[in-house]
Tab-separated table of N, CA and C in Angstrom:
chain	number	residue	atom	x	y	z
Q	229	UNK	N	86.004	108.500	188.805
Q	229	UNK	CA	86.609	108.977	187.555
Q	229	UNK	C	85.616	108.861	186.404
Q	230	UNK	N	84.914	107.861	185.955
Q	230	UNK	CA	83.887	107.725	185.121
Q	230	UNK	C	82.707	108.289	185.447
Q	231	UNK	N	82.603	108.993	186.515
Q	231	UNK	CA	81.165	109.683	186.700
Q	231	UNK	C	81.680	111.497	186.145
Q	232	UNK	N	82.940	111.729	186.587
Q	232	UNK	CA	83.042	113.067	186.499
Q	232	UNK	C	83.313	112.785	184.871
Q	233	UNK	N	83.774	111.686	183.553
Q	233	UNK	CA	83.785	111.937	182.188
Q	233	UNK	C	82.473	112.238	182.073
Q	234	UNK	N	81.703	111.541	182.498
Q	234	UNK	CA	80.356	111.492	181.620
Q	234	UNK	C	79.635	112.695	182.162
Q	235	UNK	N	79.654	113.069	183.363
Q	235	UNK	CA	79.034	114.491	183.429
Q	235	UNK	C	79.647	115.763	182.485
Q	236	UNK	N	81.150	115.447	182.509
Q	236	UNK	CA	81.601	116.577	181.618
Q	236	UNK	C	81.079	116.251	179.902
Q	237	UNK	N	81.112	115.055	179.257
Q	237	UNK	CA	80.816	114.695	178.128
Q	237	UNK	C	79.275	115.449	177.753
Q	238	UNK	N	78.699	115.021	178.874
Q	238	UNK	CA	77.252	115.584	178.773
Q	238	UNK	C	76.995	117.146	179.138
Q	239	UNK	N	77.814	117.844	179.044
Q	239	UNK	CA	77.868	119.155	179.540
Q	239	UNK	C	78.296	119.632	177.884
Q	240	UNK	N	79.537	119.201	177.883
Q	240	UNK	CA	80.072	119.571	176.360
Q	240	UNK	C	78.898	119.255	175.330
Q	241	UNK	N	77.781	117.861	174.740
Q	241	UNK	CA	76.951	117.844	174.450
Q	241	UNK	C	75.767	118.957	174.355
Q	242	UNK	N	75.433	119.166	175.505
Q	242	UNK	CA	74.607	120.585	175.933
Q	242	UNK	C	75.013	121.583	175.696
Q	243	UNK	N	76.700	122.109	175.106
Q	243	UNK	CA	76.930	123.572	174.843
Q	243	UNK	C	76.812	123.454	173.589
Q	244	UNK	N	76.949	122.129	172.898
Q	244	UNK	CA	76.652	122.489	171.487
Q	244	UNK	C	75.669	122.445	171.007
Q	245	UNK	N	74.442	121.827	171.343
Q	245	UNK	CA	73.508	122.048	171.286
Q	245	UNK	C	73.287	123.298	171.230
Q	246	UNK	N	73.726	124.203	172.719
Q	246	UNK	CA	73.238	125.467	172.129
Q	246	UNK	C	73.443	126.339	171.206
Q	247	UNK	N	74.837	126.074	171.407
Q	247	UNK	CA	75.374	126.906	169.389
Q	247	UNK	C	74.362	126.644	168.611
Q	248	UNK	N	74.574	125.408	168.627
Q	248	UNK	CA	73.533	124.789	167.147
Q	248	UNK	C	72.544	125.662	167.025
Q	249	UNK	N	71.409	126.020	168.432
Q	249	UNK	CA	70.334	126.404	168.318
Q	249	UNK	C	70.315	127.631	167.756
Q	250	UNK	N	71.511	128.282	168.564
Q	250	UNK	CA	71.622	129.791	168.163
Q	250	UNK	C	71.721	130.091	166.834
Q	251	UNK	N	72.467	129.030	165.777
Q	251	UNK	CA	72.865	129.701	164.623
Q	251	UNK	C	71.332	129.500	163.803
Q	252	UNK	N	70.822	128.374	164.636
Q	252	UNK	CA	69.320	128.052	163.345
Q	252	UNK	C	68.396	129.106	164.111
Q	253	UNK	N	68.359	129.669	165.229
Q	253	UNK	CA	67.727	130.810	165.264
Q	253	UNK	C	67.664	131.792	164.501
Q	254	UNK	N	69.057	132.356	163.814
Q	254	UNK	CA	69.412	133.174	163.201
Q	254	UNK	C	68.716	133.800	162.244
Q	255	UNK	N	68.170	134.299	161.799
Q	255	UNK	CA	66.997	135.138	160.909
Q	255	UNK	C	68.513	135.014	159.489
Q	256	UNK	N	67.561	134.266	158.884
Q	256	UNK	CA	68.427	134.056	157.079
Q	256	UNK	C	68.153	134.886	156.321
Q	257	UNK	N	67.040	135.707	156.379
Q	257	UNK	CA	67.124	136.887	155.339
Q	257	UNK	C	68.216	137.824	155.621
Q	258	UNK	N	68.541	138.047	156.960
Q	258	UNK	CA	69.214	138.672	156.897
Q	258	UNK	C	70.853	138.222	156.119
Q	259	UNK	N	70.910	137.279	156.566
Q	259	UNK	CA	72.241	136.431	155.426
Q	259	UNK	C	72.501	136.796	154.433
Q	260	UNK	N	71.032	136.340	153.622
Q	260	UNK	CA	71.255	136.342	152.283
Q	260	UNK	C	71.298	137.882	152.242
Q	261	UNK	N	70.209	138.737	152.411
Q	261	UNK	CA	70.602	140.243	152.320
Q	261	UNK	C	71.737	140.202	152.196
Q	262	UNK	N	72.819	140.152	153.038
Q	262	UNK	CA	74.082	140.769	153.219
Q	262	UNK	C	74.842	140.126	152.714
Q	263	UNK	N	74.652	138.479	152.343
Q	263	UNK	CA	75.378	138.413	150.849
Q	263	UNK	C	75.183	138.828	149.646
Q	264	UNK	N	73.422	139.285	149.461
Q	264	UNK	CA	73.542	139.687	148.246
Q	264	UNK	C	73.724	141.267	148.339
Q	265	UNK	N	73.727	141.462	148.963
Q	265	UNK	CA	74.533	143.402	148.558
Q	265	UNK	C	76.277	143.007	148.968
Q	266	UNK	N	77.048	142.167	148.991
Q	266	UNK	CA	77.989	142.298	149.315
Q	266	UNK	C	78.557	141.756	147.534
Q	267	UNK	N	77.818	140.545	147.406
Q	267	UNK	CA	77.914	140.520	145.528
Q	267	UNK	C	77.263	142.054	144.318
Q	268	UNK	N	76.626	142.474	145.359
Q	268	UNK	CA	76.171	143.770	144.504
Q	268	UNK	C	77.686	144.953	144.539
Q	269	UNK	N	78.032	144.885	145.736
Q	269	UNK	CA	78.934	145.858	146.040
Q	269	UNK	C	80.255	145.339	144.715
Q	270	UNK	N	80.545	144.042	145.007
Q	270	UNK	CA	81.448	143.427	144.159
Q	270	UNK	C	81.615	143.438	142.459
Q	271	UNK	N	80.545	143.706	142.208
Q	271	UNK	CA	79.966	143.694	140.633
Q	271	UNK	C	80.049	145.173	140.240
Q	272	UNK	N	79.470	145.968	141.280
Q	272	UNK	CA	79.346	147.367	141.259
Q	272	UNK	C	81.052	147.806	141.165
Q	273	UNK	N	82.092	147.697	141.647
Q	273	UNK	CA	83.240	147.770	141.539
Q	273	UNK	C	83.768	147.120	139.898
Q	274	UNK	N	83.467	146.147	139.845
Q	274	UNK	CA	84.580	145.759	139.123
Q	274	UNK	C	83.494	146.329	137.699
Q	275	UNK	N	82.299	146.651	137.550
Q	275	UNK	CA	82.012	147.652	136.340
Q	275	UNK	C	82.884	149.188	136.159
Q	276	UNK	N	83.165	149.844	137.373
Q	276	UNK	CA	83.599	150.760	137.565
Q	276	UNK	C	85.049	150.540	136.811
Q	277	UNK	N	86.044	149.456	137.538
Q	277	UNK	CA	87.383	149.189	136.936
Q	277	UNK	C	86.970	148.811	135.666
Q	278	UNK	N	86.141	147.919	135.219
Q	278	UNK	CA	85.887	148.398	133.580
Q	278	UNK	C	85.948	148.903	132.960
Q	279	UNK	N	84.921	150.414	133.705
Q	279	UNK	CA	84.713	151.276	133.059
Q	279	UNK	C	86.229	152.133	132.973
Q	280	UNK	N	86.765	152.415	133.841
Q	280	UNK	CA	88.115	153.503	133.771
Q	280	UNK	C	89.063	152.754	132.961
Q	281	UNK	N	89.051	151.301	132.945
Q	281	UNK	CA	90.508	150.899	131.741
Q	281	UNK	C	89.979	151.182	130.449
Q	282	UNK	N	88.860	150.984	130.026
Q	282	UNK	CA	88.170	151.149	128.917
Q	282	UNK	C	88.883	152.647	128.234
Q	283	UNK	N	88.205	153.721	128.941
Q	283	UNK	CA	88.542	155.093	129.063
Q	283	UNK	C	90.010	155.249	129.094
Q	284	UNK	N	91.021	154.196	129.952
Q	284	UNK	CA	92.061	154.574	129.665
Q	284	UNK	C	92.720	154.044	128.060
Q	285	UNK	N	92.226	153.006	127.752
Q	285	UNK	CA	92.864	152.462	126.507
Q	285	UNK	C	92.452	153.490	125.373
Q	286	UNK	N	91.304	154.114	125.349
Q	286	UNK	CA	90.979	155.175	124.238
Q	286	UNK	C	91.796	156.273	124.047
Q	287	UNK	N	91.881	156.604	125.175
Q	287	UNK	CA	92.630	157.946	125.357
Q	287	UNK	C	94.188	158.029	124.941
């Protein structure tokens, strides 16, 4: 019974490890890229709703 925990313990150990590895593999420019056009996209919108209430209050 204590040989099959610790082989499984040490198995579970080893899969996270590999996550781990995978996510620090991960190329971060690409991250940030795609957070920062996703704050661009966000900013870019809400000038737009700016812009049309603006236009609507004049009118």
């Amino acid at each position: 019974m204590a040989i099959t925990t610790t082989t499984e313990s040490s198995s579970s150990s080893s899969q996270l490890n590999i996550v781990q590895n995978e996510c620090n593999s991960y190329p971060t420019t690409n991250v940030l890229f795609g957070f920062g056009a996703g704050i661009a996209l966000i900013i870019l919108l809400l000038l737009v709703n700016l812009i049309v209430m603006l236009s609507k209050k004049r009118s």
